[in-house]
């Protein structure tokens, strides 16, 4: 395997794994405040799924010869990136709907093609991840559907969530192709199957009719159907905001890294106990074999 191919995969898969487990944090904020037992059970199931996605991805990454502890150390030290989207706060219950609908929706758009990525362990992890993300996207849409069918105040809450999450969701696909330093090589290696801009366009085209069905307005005055292109045209993304967030200066970057690090430190005893148990088990197996 060419060394640069391996390094690119490690970078992308590790960033993806970190995104999954950091992505649990904005939603965890709402577990104790979900409006019903059913919504709480759904939120818990979704958040646990994200932990599972992190595990598949760290495992896939380890097949490339890296150690999971080292990858996590890079997350905790701020060296490794994770998706920009998780540095925005979830201020209201409608944000849980918007995260499911838009953030999982964008994740699926990016990840379905990754089921055919050139590195088997990554592609196979994606197959299951995509099935689960599809349930997540629908539960987000369902949450917003309930709000837009509710009181005027609930409808306003749904619109406000869309206003705040729309542009950051478009940023999830990464810089414009002209500014994306890795796309050309990753496409040639078939790690990426579509470019950042191609996936962003597919997402906009799929999501506009969904917003119409909800009776919500996408916060972009330049959004309009282009008959000639057969796609929606949309406004300019605020790239200064994007680069500022990925440099660590978003609203929640410091809190997210702090919370992940605290979870790692607080879980030390579990790792120690599991290792001690494994050692004890292999010793007794060796004794039986002897
Ligand atoms: N945020 O040259 P490119 C989810 C970085 S999972 C932060 O275009 P590439 C599930 C990029 O790393 C969401 N950094 O890079 C969920 C590079 O920096 P570097 C995560 C970003 O790799 C839902 C630099 O900018 N999904 O949401 C971002 O070819 C709900 C130049 O960029 C994946 O990771 C960004 N948005 O394309 C969980 C999917 N975009 O490393 C909980 C797999 C770019 O040189 C709740 N990843 N950067 O220092 C990919 O498809 C690609 O890695 C891209 C970026 C498309 C993200």
XYZ file of N, CA, C and O in Angstrom, residues 72-73 76-77 257-272:
80
model
N -6.750 9.171 19.735
C -7.521 9.942 20.722
C -6.665 11.038 21.356
O -7.143 12.137 21.628
N -5.378 10.727 21.541
C -4.472 11.742 22.087
C -4.427 12.962 21.140
O -4.423 14.110 21.590
N -7.519 14.967 21.761
C -7.491 15.693 23.042
C -6.505 16.856 23.026
O -6.717 17.865 23.694
N -5.445 16.715 22.246
C -4.447 17.800 22.222
C -4.830 18.899 21.229
O -4.161 19.921 21.144
N -13.786 19.724 23.272
C -12.524 19.004 23.520
C -12.378 18.739 25.022
O -11.996 17.636 25.441
N -12.776 19.714 25.823
C -12.721 19.529 27.275
C -13.602 18.338 27.690
O -13.193 17.464 28.466
N -14.823 18.259 27.144
C -15.753 17.190 27.522
C -15.255 15.816 27.065
O -15.407 14.819 27.769
N -14.656 15.769 25.872
C -14.131 14.468 25.391
C -12.973 14.021 26.274
O -12.836 12.845 26.602
N -12.137 14.980 26.645
C -10.972 14.648 27.466
C -11.428 14.167 28.853
O -10.910 13.186 29.389
N -12.438 14.846 29.387
C -12.959 14.452 30.703
C -13.541 13.036 30.623
O -13.344 12.219 31.538
N -14.250 12.729 29.514
C -14.840 11.388 29.365
C -13.721 10.339 29.325
O -13.836 9.253 29.908
N -12.623 10.681 28.634
C -11.479 9.759 28.536
C -10.851 9.551 29.922
O -10.616 8.419 30.360
N -10.624 10.641 30.645
C -9.998 10.537 31.972
C -10.906 9.767 32.936
O -10.454 8.895 33.670
N -12.203 10.077 32.901
C -13.123 9.406 33.824
C -13.311 7.924 33.488
O -13.732 7.150 34.342
N -12.994 7.562 32.260
C -13.157 6.155 31.859
C -11.892 5.330 32.067
O -11.862 4.143 31.718
N -10.863 5.935 32.671
C -9.579 5.218 32.819
C -9.772 3.909 33.583
O -9.223 2.867 33.204
N -10.599 3.947 34.638
C -10.758 2.741 35.468
C -11.421 1.601 34.672
O -11.123 0.427 34.902
N -12.274 1.953 33.711
C -12.938 0.911 32.914
C -11.895 0.220 32.026
O -11.853 -1.014 31.930
N -11.025 1.041 31.417
C -9.978 0.467 30.543
C -9.027 -0.406 31.352
O -8.665 -1.510 30.939
N -8.673 0.100 32.566
C -7.755 -0.693 33.409
C -8.407 -2.015 33.817
O -7.776 -3.072 33.772
